[in-house]
Coordinates of C-alpha atoms in Angstrom, one line a residue:
M19 CA 25.2 -9.0 -37.3
I20 CA 23.7 -7.5 -34.1
H21 CA 25.0 -7.4 -30.6
I22 CA 22.7 -8.3 -27.7
T23 CA 23.7 -7.3 -24.2
L24 CA 22.3 -9.5 -21.4
T25 CA 21.6 -8.6 -17.8
D26 CA 24.9 -10.0 -16.6
G27 CA 26.7 -7.6 -18.9
S28 CA 27.8 -10.2 -21.4
V29 CA 27.3 -9.5 -25.1
K30 CA 26.2 -12.1 -27.6
T31 CA 26.4 -11.7 -31.4
F32 CA 23.6 -13.0 -33.7
E33 CA 22.3 -12.7 -37.2
E34 CA 19.5 -10.1 -37.6
N35 CA 15.9 -11.2 -37.0
V36 CA 16.9 -13.3 -33.9
T37 CA 14.1 -13.6 -31.3
P38 CA 14.4 -13.4 -27.5
M39 CA 13.6 -17.1 -27.4
D40 CA 16.5 -17.8 -29.7
V41 CA 18.8 -15.8 -27.4
A42 CA 17.4 -17.8 -24.4
K43 CA 18.1 -21.1 -26.2
S44 CA 21.7 -20.0 -26.9
I45 CA 22.1 -19.7 -23.1
S46 CA 20.6 -23.1 -22.4
E47 CA 17.6 -25.2 -23.5
G48 CA 16.6 -25.6 -19.8
F49 CA 16.6 -21.9 -19.2
A50 CA 14.7 -21.3 -22.5
R51 CA 11.9 -23.6 -21.3
N52 CA 11.2 -21.2 -18.4
V53 CA 11.4 -17.9 -20.3
I54 CA 7.9 -16.5 -20.8
S55 CA 8.5 -12.8 -21.5
A56 CA 11.2 -10.3 -22.5
N57 CA 12.2 -6.7 -22.5
F58 CA 14.3 -5.1 -25.3
N59 CA 15.8 -1.7 -24.9
G60 CA 13.2 -0.8 -22.2
T61 CA 10.2 -2.0 -24.1
T62 CA 8.2 -5.2 -23.3
V63 CA 8.3 -7.5 -26.3
E64 CA 7.1 -11.0 -27.2
T65 CA 9.4 -13.9 -27.0
E66 CA 9.1 -14.3 -30.8
T67 CA 9.6 -10.6 -31.6
L68 CA 12.3 -10.2 -34.3
L69 CA 15.3 -8.2 -33.0
T70 CA 16.9 -6.2 -35.8
T71 CA 19.3 -3.8 -33.9
D72 CA 21.8 -3.8 -31.2
G73 CA 20.3 -3.6 -27.7
S74 CA 19.9 -4.8 -24.2
L75 CA 17.7 -7.8 -23.6
I76 CA 16.1 -9.0 -20.3
L77 CA 14.6 -12.4 -20.3
Y78 CA 11.8 -13.1 -17.7
T79 CA 10.6 -16.3 -16.1
W80 CA 7.6 -16.9 -13.8
N81 CA 9.9 -16.0 -10.9
D82 CA 10.2 -12.4 -12.1
A83 CA 7.4 -9.8 -11.4
E84 CA 7.5 -8.9 -15.1
G85 CA 7.1 -12.5 -16.0
K86 CA 4.0 -12.9 -13.8
S87 CA 2.6 -9.7 -15.3
A88 CA 2.9 -11.1 -18.8
F89 CA 1.5 -14.4 -17.6
W90 CA -1.6 -12.8 -16.0
H91 CA -2.1 -10.3 -18.9
S92 CA -2.2 -13.3 -21.3
S93 CA -4.6 -15.1 -18.9
A94 CA -6.9 -12.0 -19.1
H95 CA -7.1 -12.6 -22.8
V96 CA -8.1 -16.2 -22.2
L97 CA -10.7 -15.1 -19.7
A98 CA -12.1 -12.7 -22.3
Q99 CA -12.3 -15.5 -24.9
A100 CA -14.0 -17.8 -22.4
V101 CA -16.6 -15.2 -21.5
E102 CA -17.3 -14.3 -25.1
E103 CA -17.8 -18.0 -26.0
L104 CA -20.0 -18.7 -23.0
Y105 CA -22.0 -15.4 -23.2
P106 CA -22.4 -14.4 -26.9
G107 CA -23.1 -10.8 -27.5
V108 CA -21.3 -9.4 -24.4
K109 CA -19.1 -6.3 -24.9
L110 CA -15.5 -6.5 -23.8
T111 CA -13.6 -3.5 -22.6
I112 CA -10.2 -3.8 -20.9
G113 CA -8.4 -6.6 -19.0
P114 CA -5.0 -5.8 -17.4
A115 CA -2.7 -7.7 -15.1
I116 CA -2.8 -6.5 -11.5
E117 CA -0.5 -7.2 -8.5
N118 CA -2.0 -10.6 -7.9
G119 CA -3.8 -11.9 -11.0
F120 CA -5.9 -10.0 -13.5
Y121 CA -9.4 -8.8 -14.2
Y122 CA -11.5 -8.1 -17.3
D123 CA -14.3 -5.5 -17.4
V124 CA -17.3 -6.7 -19.4
D125 CA -20.7 -5.3 -20.3
F126 CA -23.0 -8.3 -19.9
G127 CA -26.1 -6.3 -20.7
D128 CA -29.1 -8.1 -19.1
K129 CA -27.0 -11.3 -18.4
P130 CA -25.6 -10.8 -14.9
I131 CA -23.2 -13.5 -13.7
S132 CA -22.6 -14.7 -10.1
E133 CA -20.4 -17.1 -8.2
K134 CA -22.4 -20.1 -9.6
D135 CA -21.0 -19.2 -13.0
F136 CA -17.3 -19.3 -11.9
K137 CA -16.8 -23.0 -12.5
A138 CA -18.0 -22.9 -16.1
I139 CA -15.7 -20.0 -16.9
E140 CA -12.7 -21.7 -15.3
D141 CA -13.4 -24.9 -17.2
K142 CA -13.7 -23.0 -20.5
M143 CA -10.4 -21.2 -19.8
L144 CA -8.6 -24.4 -19.1
E145 CA -10.0 -25.9 -22.3
I146 CA -8.7 -23.0 -24.3
A147 CA -5.3 -23.2 -22.5
R148 CA -4.9 -26.8 -23.3
G149 CA -5.0 -25.9 -27.0
K150 CA -1.5 -24.4 -26.7
H151 CA -2.5 -21.4 -28.9
E152 CA 0.3 -19.0 -29.7
F153 CA -0.1 -15.3 -28.8
K154 CA 0.7 -13.3 -32.0
M155 CA 0.8 -9.5 -32.3
R156 CA -0.2 -7.7 -35.5
S157 CA -0.7 -4.1 -36.6
A158 CA -4.0 -2.7 -37.9
T159 CA -5.1 0.6 -39.3
K160 CA -7.5 2.7 -37.4
A161 CA -10.3 2.0 -39.9
E162 CA -9.7 -1.8 -39.6
A163 CA -9.8 -1.5 -35.8
L164 CA -13.0 0.5 -35.8
Q165 CA -14.6 -1.9 -38.3
L166 CA -13.8 -4.9 -36.0
Y167 CA -15.6 -3.2 -33.0
I168 CA -18.7 -1.9 -34.6
G169 CA -21.3 -2.1 -31.8
N170 CA -18.8 -2.0 -29.0
P171 CA -18.7 1.7 -27.8
Y172 CA -15.9 0.9 -25.2
K173 CA -13.3 -0.4 -27.7
T174 CA -14.4 2.3 -30.2
E175 CA -13.7 5.0 -27.6
L176 CA -10.2 3.5 -26.9
I177 CA -9.4 3.3 -30.7
E178 CA -10.6 6.9 -31.3
N179 CA -8.0 8.1 -28.9
L180 CA -5.2 6.2 -30.7
E181 CA -3.1 7.4 -33.6
D182 CA -3.2 5.5 -36.8
G183 CA 0.0 3.5 -37.1
T184 CA 0.2 2.8 -33.4
I185 CA -2.7 0.3 -33.2
T186 CA -2.0 -3.4 -32.5
F187 CA -4.0 -6.5 -31.8
C188 CA -3.1 -9.8 -30.2
D189 CA -4.5 -13.0 -31.7
H190 CA -4.7 -16.5 -30.2
S191 CA -7.0 -19.4 -31.1
T192 CA -10.2 -17.8 -32.6
F193 CA -9.9 -14.7 -30.4
T194 CA -8.5 -11.3 -31.1
D195 CA -8.2 -8.3 -28.8
L196 CA -6.9 -4.7 -29.0
C197 CA -3.6 -4.9 -27.1
R198 CA -0.2 -3.2 -26.9
G199 CA 1.7 -6.5 -26.2
G200 CA 3.5 -8.4 -23.5
H201 CA 2.4 -12.0 -23.6
I202 CA 3.6 -15.5 -22.8
P203 CA 4.5 -17.7 -25.8
N204 CA 1.3 -19.8 -25.8
T205 CA -1.8 -20.6 -23.7
G206 CA -0.5 -24.1 -22.8
I207 CA 1.8 -22.6 -20.1
I208 CA -1.4 -21.8 -18.1
K209 CA -2.1 -24.9 -16.0
A210 CA -4.3 -23.6 -13.2
V211 CA -7.0 -20.9 -13.1
K212 CA -9.4 -19.5 -10.5
V213 CA -12.1 -16.9 -10.9
L214 CA -12.0 -15.1 -7.6
S215 CA -14.8 -12.7 -7.6
V216 CA -17.0 -10.3 -9.5
A217 CA -17.7 -6.6 -8.7
G218 CA -19.2 -3.6 -10.3
A219 CA -16.8 -1.1 -12.0
Y220 CA -17.6 2.1 -13.8
W221 CA -16.2 2.4 -17.3
R222 CA -12.9 4.3 -16.9
G223 CA -13.5 4.7 -13.2
N224 CA -16.1 7.5 -13.8
E225 CA -19.4 7.0 -11.9
N226 CA -21.1 9.0 -14.7
N227 CA -20.3 6.2 -17.1
P228 CA -22.0 2.8 -17.5
Q229 CA -21.4 0.2 -14.8
L230 CA -19.6 -2.9 -16.0
T231 CA -19.0 -6.3 -14.4
R232 CA -15.4 -6.7 -13.3
I233 CA -14.3 -10.4 -13.2
Y234 CA -11.2 -11.0 -11.0
G235 CA -9.1 -14.1 -11.6
I236 CA -5.7 -15.6 -11.1
S237 CA -3.7 -18.3 -12.9
F238 CA -0.5 -20.3 -12.3
P239 CA 1.9 -22.5 -14.3
K240 CA 1.3 -25.3 -11.7
Q241 CA -1.7 -26.5 -9.8
K242 CA 0.4 -26.7 -6.7
D243 CA 0.9 -22.9 -6.9
L244 CA -2.8 -22.3 -7.1
T245 CA -3.5 -24.5 -4.1
E246 CA -0.9 -22.7 -2.0
Y247 CA -2.3 -19.3 -3.1
L248 CA -5.9 -20.3 -2.1
E249 CA -4.6 -21.4 1.3
L250 CA -2.9 -18.0 1.7
L251 CA -6.2 -16.3 0.6
E252 CA -8.1 -18.2 3.4
E253 CA -5.5 -17.0 5.9
A254 CA -5.9 -13.5 4.6
K255 CA -9.6 -13.7 5.1
K256 CA -9.0 -14.6 8.8
R257 CA -6.7 -11.6 9.1
D258 CA -8.9 -9.1 7.2
H259 CA -8.6 -5.9 9.2
R260 CA -12.3 -5.2 8.8
K261 CA -13.2 -8.5 10.5
L262 CA -10.6 -8.2 13.2
G263 CA -11.5 -4.5 13.8
K264 CA -15.0 -5.5 14.5
E265 CA -14.1 -8.5 16.7
L266 CA -11.6 -6.4 18.7
E267 CA -14.0 -3.4 18.9
L268 CA -11.5 -1.0 17.4
F269 CA -13.5 0.9 14.7
T270 CA -16.7 1.1 12.8
F271 CA -18.4 2.9 10.0
S272 CA -21.8 4.6 9.8
Q273 CA -23.8 5.3 6.6
K274 CA -25.3 8.3 8.4
V275 CA -21.8 9.7 9.0
G276 CA -20.7 8.9 5.5
Q277 CA -18.8 6.4 3.4
G278 CA -15.1 6.2 4.0
L279 CA -15.2 8.1 7.3
P280 CA -14.1 5.7 10.1
L281 CA -15.4 6.1 13.7
W282 CA -12.8 5.0 16.3
L283 CA -14.2 3.1 19.3
P284 CA -12.6 3.5 22.7
K285 CA -10.2 0.6 22.3
G286 CA -9.2 1.8 18.8
A287 CA -8.8 5.4 20.0
A288 CA -6.5 4.1 22.8
L289 CA -4.5 2.1 20.2
R290 CA -4.1 5.2 18.0
E291 CA -3.1 7.3 21.0
R292 CA -0.3 4.8 22.0
L293 CA 1.0 4.9 18.4
E294 CA 1.0 8.7 18.4
N295 CA 2.7 8.9 21.8
F296 CA 5.3 6.4 20.6
L297 CA 6.2 8.5 17.6
K298 CA 5.9 11.8 19.5
A299 CA 8.5 10.6 22.0
A300 CA 10.9 9.6 19.2
Q301 CA 10.3 12.9 17.4
K302 CA 10.9 14.9 20.5
K303 CA 14.3 13.3 20.9
A304 CA 15.0 14.1 17.2
G305 CA 14.2 17.8 17.6
Y306 CA 10.7 18.0 16.2
E307 CA 8.2 20.6 17.3
M308 CA 4.5 19.7 17.3
V309 CA 2.0 22.0 15.5
V310 CA -1.7 22.0 14.9
T311 CA -3.5 23.2 11.8
P312 CA -7.2 23.6 10.9
H313 CA -9.2 21.0 8.9
I314 CA -10.0 23.6 6.2
G315 CA -8.1 26.3 4.3
Q316 CA -8.8 28.9 1.8
K317 CA -8.9 27.6 -1.8
E318 CA -6.1 30.0 -2.7
L319 CA -3.8 28.2 -0.3
Y320 CA -4.0 25.0 -2.3
V321 CA -3.9 26.9 -5.6
T322 CA -0.6 28.3 -4.5
S323 CA 0.7 24.9 -3.5
G324 CA -0.4 23.2 -6.7
H325 CA -2.6 20.7 -5.0
Y326 CA -5.8 22.3 -6.4
A327 CA -4.6 22.0 -10.0
K328 CA -3.5 18.4 -9.5
Y329 CA -6.3 17.1 -7.3
G330 CA -9.1 19.6 -7.1
A331 CA -11.3 17.9 -9.7
D332 CA -11.2 14.6 -7.8
S333 CA -11.4 16.1 -4.3
F334 CA -14.2 17.4 -2.1
Q335 CA -15.5 20.5 -3.8
P336 CA -15.0 24.0 -2.4
I337 CA -17.1 25.2 0.5
S338 CA -18.7 28.6 -0.1
T339 CA -19.2 31.0 2.8
P340 CA -21.8 33.7 3.3
K341 CA -19.2 36.1 2.0
E342 CA -19.4 36.4 -1.8
G343 CA -16.5 34.8 -3.6
E344 CA -15.0 33.3 -0.5
E345 CA -14.2 29.6 -0.8
F346 CA -12.6 27.0 1.5
L347 CA -11.5 23.4 0.9
L348 CA -11.3 20.5 3.3
K349 CA -7.6 20.1 3.8
P350 CA -6.2 17.5 1.3
M351 CA -2.6 18.0 2.5
N352 CA -0.8 19.4 5.6
C353 CA 2.2 20.7 3.8
P354 CA 0.8 24.1 2.7
H355 CA -0.3 24.9 6.3
H356 CA 3.2 24.0 7.5
C357 CA 4.8 26.3 4.9
E358 CA 2.6 29.2 6.3
I359 CA 3.8 28.3 9.9
Y360 CA 7.4 28.6 8.7
N361 CA 6.5 31.9 7.0
N362 CA 5.3 33.3 10.3
S363 CA 8.9 34.3 11.2
Q364 CA 12.1 35.3 9.5
W365 CA 14.7 32.7 10.1
S366 CA 18.5 32.7 10.0
Y367 CA 20.6 29.9 8.9
K368 CA 21.5 29.5 12.6
D369 CA 17.9 28.6 13.3
L370 CA 17.6 25.8 10.8
P371 CA 16.6 23.1 10.5
K372 CA 13.0 23.7 11.6
R373 CA 11.1 20.4 12.0
Y374 CA 7.3 20.7 12.3
A375 CA 5.3 17.6 13.1
E376 CA 1.5 17.1 13.2
F377 CA -1.0 14.3 13.3
G378 CA -3.1 16.1 10.8
T379 CA -6.4 14.8 9.4
V380 CA -6.9 15.3 5.7
Y381 CA -9.7 14.6 3.3
R382 CA -9.8 13.2 -0.2
Y383 CA -12.9 12.2 -2.2
E384 CA -12.1 8.6 -3.2
Q385 CA -14.7 7.0 -5.5
S386 CA -17.2 4.8 -3.5
G387 CA -16.1 1.7 -5.5
E388 CA -12.5 2.2 -4.3
L389 CA -13.2 2.5 -0.6
H390 CA -12.0 -0.5 1.4
G391 CA -12.1 -0.6 5.2
L392 CA -9.3 1.5 6.6
T393 CA -7.0 1.1 3.7
R394 CA -8.9 3.5 1.3
V395 CA -10.9 6.1 3.2
R396 CA -12.0 9.7 2.6
G397 CA -10.8 11.1 5.9
F398 CA -7.5 10.0 7.4
T399 CA -4.8 11.2 9.8
Q400 CA -1.2 11.5 8.6
D401 CA 1.8 11.4 10.9
D402 CA 3.1 14.3 8.9
A403 CA 6.2 16.3 9.4
H404 CA 8.0 18.9 7.3
L405 CA 11.6 19.8 7.7
F406 CA 13.0 23.1 6.5
C407 CA 16.8 23.1 6.1
T408 CA 19.7 24.6 4.3
P409 CA 21.1 22.7 1.3
D410 CA 24.1 21.8 3.3
Q411 CA 21.9 20.2 6.0
L412 CA 19.8 18.2 3.5
D413 CA 21.9 15.0 3.5
A414 CA 22.1 14.6 7.3
E415 CA 18.5 15.5 7.8
F416 CA 17.3 13.0 5.2
K417 CA 19.5 10.2 6.7
N418 CA 18.1 11.1 10.2
V419 CA 14.6 10.6 8.9
I420 CA 15.6 7.2 7.4
D421 CA 16.8 6.2 10.9
L422 CA 13.4 7.2 12.4
V423 CA 11.5 5.2 9.8
L424 CA 13.7 2.1 10.5
Y425 CA 13.1 2.6 14.3
V426 CA 9.3 2.6 13.7
F427 CA 9.5 -0.6 11.6
G428 CA 11.7 -2.4 14.1
S429 CA 9.4 -1.5 17.0
L430 CA 6.4 -2.8 15.2
G431 CA 7.8 -6.0 13.8
F432 CA 8.1 -5.0 10.1
E433 CA 11.5 -6.6 9.3
N434 CA 11.1 -7.6 5.7
F435 CA 11.2 -4.4 3.5
T436 CA 12.9 -2.8 0.6
A437 CA 13.3 0.9 -0.3
Q438 CA 11.9 2.4 -3.5
V439 CA 13.3 5.6 -5.0
S440 CA 10.5 7.2 -7.0
L441 CA 11.7 9.6 -9.7
R442 CA 9.9 11.8 -12.2
D443 CA 9.0 10.6 -15.7
P444 CA 11.1 12.6 -18.1
E445 CA 8.7 11.8 -20.9
N446 CA 5.8 13.5 -19.1
P447 CA 7.1 16.8 -17.7
D448 CA 3.5 18.3 -17.4
K449 CA 2.8 15.9 -14.5
Y450 CA 5.2 17.9 -12.3
I451 CA 5.8 21.4 -11.0
G452 CA 9.2 23.1 -10.6
S453 CA 12.4 23.5 -12.6
L454 CA 14.5 20.6 -14.1
E455 CA 17.4 21.9 -12.0
N456 CA 15.5 21.5 -8.8
W457 CA 14.3 18.1 -9.7
E458 CA 17.8 16.9 -10.5
K459 CA 19.1 18.2 -7.1
A460 CA 16.3 16.5 -5.2
E461 CA 16.7 13.2 -7.0
N462 CA 20.4 13.2 -6.5
A463 CA 20.0 13.9 -2.8
I464 CA 17.7 11.0 -2.3
L465 CA 19.8 8.5 -4.2
S466 CA 23.0 9.6 -2.4
A467 CA 21.4 9.2 1.1
T468 CA 19.8 5.9 0.2
I469 CA 23.1 4.5 -1.0
D470 CA 25.0 5.9 2.0
K471 CA 22.6 4.2 4.4
G472 CA 23.1 0.9 2.7
L473 CA 19.4 0.3 2.0
N474 CA 18.3 -2.4 -0.4
Y475 CA 16.5 -0.3 -3.0
T476 CA 15.0 -0.2 -6.5
V477 CA 14.4 2.8 -8.7
K478 CA 10.9 3.5 -10.2
T479 CA 10.7 6.1 -12.9
G480 CA 7.4 8.0 -13.0
E481 CA 6.3 7.3 -9.4
A482 CA 7.4 10.7 -7.9
A483 CA 4.9 13.1 -6.3
F484 CA 4.0 16.0 -8.5
Y485 CA 6.3 18.4 -6.4
G486 CA 9.3 16.1 -5.8
P487 CA 10.9 12.7 -5.8
K488 CA 10.5 10.4 -2.8
L489 CA 11.8 7.4 -1.0
D490 CA 9.1 4.9 -0.2
F491 CA 9.5 1.8 2.0
M492 CA 7.9 -1.3 0.6
V493 CA 7.1 -3.7 3.5
K494 CA 6.2 -7.4 3.2
D495 CA 3.7 -8.6 5.8
A496 CA 3.4 -12.0 7.4
L497 CA 1.5 -13.3 4.3
G498 CA 4.2 -12.1 1.9
R499 CA 2.0 -9.2 0.6
Q500 CA 3.8 -6.0 -0.2
W501 CA 2.6 -2.6 1.1
Q502 CA 4.0 0.9 0.8
L503 CA 4.6 2.1 4.3
G504 CA 6.6 5.2 5.2
T505 CA 7.6 7.9 2.8
I506 CA 10.3 10.6 2.6
Q507 CA 10.2 13.3 0.0
V508 CA 12.7 16.1 -1.0
D509 CA 11.0 19.3 -2.3
Y510 CA 12.6 22.4 -3.7
N511 CA 9.3 23.5 -5.3
L512 CA 6.9 24.4 -2.4
P513 CA 9.5 26.7 -0.8
E514 CA 9.6 28.6 -4.1
R515 CA 5.8 28.7 -4.4
F516 CA 5.4 30.0 -0.8
N517 CA 8.4 32.3 -1.1
L518 CA 10.1 30.7 2.0
T519 CA 13.4 32.2 2.9
Y520 CA 16.1 32.3 5.5
K521 CA 19.0 34.7 6.0
G522 CA 22.4 33.1 5.2
S523 CA 25.8 33.8 6.7
D524 CA 26.3 36.2 3.8
N525 CA 23.4 38.2 5.2
E526 CA 21.4 37.5 2.0
L527 CA 18.1 35.7 1.7
H528 CA 18.2 32.1 0.5
R529 CA 15.6 29.4 -0.2
P530 CA 15.3 26.5 2.3
V531 CA 14.9 22.9 1.1
M532 CA 11.8 21.1 2.4
I533 CA 11.6 17.4 3.4
H534 CA 8.1 15.8 3.6
R535 CA 8.0 12.8 6.0
A536 CA 5.4 10.3 7.3
P537 CA 6.7 7.0 8.8
F538 CA 3.2 5.7 9.3
G539 CA 1.7 7.4 6.3
S540 CA -2.0 7.3 7.1
M541 CA -2.8 6.2 10.6
E542 CA -5.8 4.4 9.3
R543 CA -4.0 2.5 6.7
F544 CA -1.1 1.7 8.9
I545 CA -3.3 0.2 11.6
A546 CA -5.1 -1.9 9.0
I547 CA -1.9 -3.3 7.7
L548 CA -0.6 -3.9 11.2
L549 CA -3.8 -5.7 12.1
E550 CA -3.4 -8.0 9.2
H551 CA 0.3 -8.5 9.6
T552 CA 0.0 -9.5 13.3
A553 CA -3.5 -11.0 13.0
G554 CA -4.5 -8.7 15.9
N555 CA -1.6 -9.9 18.1
F556 CA 0.1 -6.5 18.3
P557 CA 3.5 -6.1 19.9
L558 CA 3.0 -6.3 23.7
W559 CA 3.8 -2.6 24.2
L560 CA 1.0 -1.6 21.9
M561 CA -1.8 -4.0 23.1
P562 CA -4.9 -2.3 24.5
T563 CA -4.9 -4.8 27.3
Q564 CA -1.7 -6.6 28.2
A565 CA -3.2 -8.9 30.8
I566 CA -6.7 -9.9 31.8
I567 CA -7.4 -11.2 35.3
L568 CA -9.9 -14.1 35.5
S569 CA -11.2 -15.1 38.9
I570 CA -12.5 -18.7 39.4
S571 CA -15.4 -17.4 41.5
E572 CA -16.7 -14.2 43.1
K573 CA -14.9 -15.2 46.4
Y574 CA -11.6 -14.0 44.8
E575 CA -12.7 -10.7 43.4
K576 CA -11.1 -8.7 46.2
Y577 CA -7.7 -10.4 45.5
A578 CA -8.2 -9.9 41.7
E579 CA -8.6 -6.1 42.4
K580 CA -5.4 -6.1 44.5
V581 CA -3.5 -7.8 41.6
L582 CA -5.0 -5.2 39.2
N583 CA -3.8 -2.3 41.4
L584 CA -0.3 -3.8 41.7
L585 CA 0.0 -4.3 37.9
E586 CA -1.3 -0.8 37.2
N587 CA 1.3 0.6 39.6
D588 CA 3.8 -1.1 37.5
E589 CA 2.3 0.6 34.4
I590 CA 1.0 -2.7 33.0
R591 CA -2.4 -2.4 31.3
A592 CA -4.7 -4.9 32.8
L593 CA -8.4 -5.4 33.5
V594 CA -10.6 -7.8 35.6
D595 CA -13.3 -10.0 34.0
H596 CA -16.0 -9.6 36.7
R597 CA -18.6 -11.6 34.8
N598 CA -20.3 -14.6 36.6
E599 CA -19.2 -17.1 34.0
T600 CA -17.2 -20.3 34.1
I601 CA -13.4 -20.0 34.0
G602 CA -13.4 -22.0 30.8
K603 CA -15.7 -19.6 29.0
K604 CA -13.6 -16.6 30.3
I605 CA -10.4 -18.2 28.9
R606 CA -12.0 -18.9 25.5
E607 CA -13.3 -15.4 25.1
A608 CA -10.0 -13.9 26.3
E609 CA -8.3 -16.0 23.6
M610 CA -10.7 -14.6 21.0
Q611 CA -10.0 -11.0 22.2
K612 CA -6.2 -11.8 21.8
H613 CA -5.2 -10.7 25.3
P614 CA -1.5 -11.6 25.5
Y615 CA -1.7 -12.9 29.1
M616 CA -4.5 -14.4 31.2
I617 CA -4.0 -14.3 35.0
I618 CA -6.0 -17.0 36.8
I619 CA -7.0 -16.2 40.4
G620 CA -8.3 -18.9 42.8
E621 CA -7.8 -20.1 46.4
Q622 CA -4.2 -21.3 46.1
E623 CA -3.1 -18.1 44.3
E624 CA -4.7 -15.9 47.0
N625 CA -3.2 -18.0 49.9
E626 CA 0.3 -17.8 48.4
N627 CA -0.1 -14.2 47.2
K628 CA 0.8 -15.3 43.6
I629 CA -0.9 -15.6 40.2
T630 CA -1.2 -18.4 37.6
V631 CA -0.3 -17.1 34.2
R632 CA -1.5 -18.5 30.8
Q633 CA -0.1 -16.9 27.6
H634 CA -2.2 -16.3 24.5
G635 CA -2.1 -19.4 22.4
G636 CA -2.3 -21.8 25.3
E637 CA 1.2 -21.8 26.9
D638 CA 1.0 -22.2 30.7
L639 CA 3.6 -20.3 32.6
G640 CA 2.5 -21.7 36.0
M641 CA 2.1 -20.0 39.3
I642 CA 4.5 -17.1 39.8
S643 CA 4.8 -13.9 41.9
I644 CA 3.3 -10.7 40.6
E645 CA 6.8 -9.1 40.7
D646 CA 8.1 -11.9 38.4
F647 CA 5.2 -11.4 36.0
S648 CA 5.9 -7.7 35.8
K649 CA 9.5 -8.6 34.9
I650 CA 8.3 -10.9 32.1
I651 CA 6.2 -8.1 30.6
K652 CA 9.0 -5.5 30.8
T653 CA 11.6 -7.9 29.3
E654 CA 9.3 -8.7 26.4
I655 CA 8.6 -5.1 25.7
S656 CA 12.3 -4.1 25.9
K657 CA 13.0 -6.7 23.1
T658 CA 11.0 -4.7 20.6
L659 CA 10.5 -1.2 22.0
K660 CA 14.1 0.2 22.1
S661 CA 15.1 3.7 22.8
F662 CA 15.4 6.0 19.7

């Protein structure tokens, strides 16, 4: 007999060789019909895997992220079979599940595919799915695996890097694929599929390797789910920050300047400045000091910090100077510079904590195929801060940073979020720097503060930074998409590497603890996400223009200027549309520019010394005094932008 522990803590007893599906059926037949994947003792298994020992079992349905992953991974197999049947002779490579759907990278040789081929692939996938073919795992020797993929250099390369005895295949229908497992019971569960796009992708992400065709797709257990997803996708296209950024004249890119290097236009630069000033004001109240560091540093600085060993090969290469042997790097991180600022003085425990903040621009060489608008760029500005404190101060300082992040989210309308505690992977110690003792102290500090603050959190093993664990905030936007925004990290390692010290009450030198912190993260990425979350309708306090004044004719330009001056005296950002256009056209274009308020000026308004106000979206507030309009603006701002 074996004992199976379920997620609710209950223990069920079974004969050996029971399957996860058997366990599901023992709970209820209705529940079992919805189970599509499972995890046994921390390992993803098939629903028909034989369980032979005691252990903990998690049963997944479509409603679980792990269930969706198994569903989409299985769908990738079906996509590969469909492609192979439609295009004989192609070479398959890999096809994982991703956050929304799946992809498969294929070498089509001289048979390129395009959007016109999508329908045929979808039809073939559904034909295969209707066969209700079971997904079955089997083991194979290395020799057998290599024999199967004669003529496919991609699969051969993967197999060559595997150990004999660890190689498995998944079979369904007439198709087989090299695979480690994690599938739904059968293809029949797949009821709706959509090929979304194709793109170029280098084998293993290396631009020196052959370029493949990446086919992106998504699938669902119900047609209704696919319909809803496609509607969401259409809304996402309307909110695409690249489209909105162009329409609102916020930023642009230039091939002459270089890929992944955004150029901020006047309106975008003003938007960034307001965000910076907003955070600077909160930081000043929290005791931060602003610093400025250069865009480059000597290579040795990043060798000391460990960044060069971890990122040097994938970053911009060293810059050689006229002096022999002297090399500089474009700054990939601000933290080494801040460590050197701390090292400029000898501190006492009475001086700590020291809180250094900077809007520092850093540079990382992202592959060209991974660049995407403002969300993946090669040069970006971080709202970086590094706090140096005593171990006794760590808990309070970490909690204060959490409060700052929550203030930022609240002021910008991000209300739906969870916290993610990212810990090291104990199975891969080479990924990290520093002692086990320091890692344990740092991880315990983050978990303790997170629990004390009452945050809704999850734990992710293996997601820590190379120098320390972190607390990431996972925010859901208006379309339900999840983004990582805001991060706080505890670091015992860089203080050791840079020999940072302070004099304690015992008159001896001690090592400070370092907190890395960035509520926005990357300014570029944050603005991109904010654009898509709000569809360009930023919180009123952040809008480039809070009101646009539209005169019915040139006769009322003088009164329009008077209104402008009065609003500006009240610190309301406004402008006058002086163009000789019809009022209807001015209103339509003001709507497109997403101006929150339109002020209409005509004969009656001038005679009564009032304004007619129309809100973005069409709501008419009628004719009111300028003073009352100012109160409306200030009241709306006060609802979101509270004091820190």
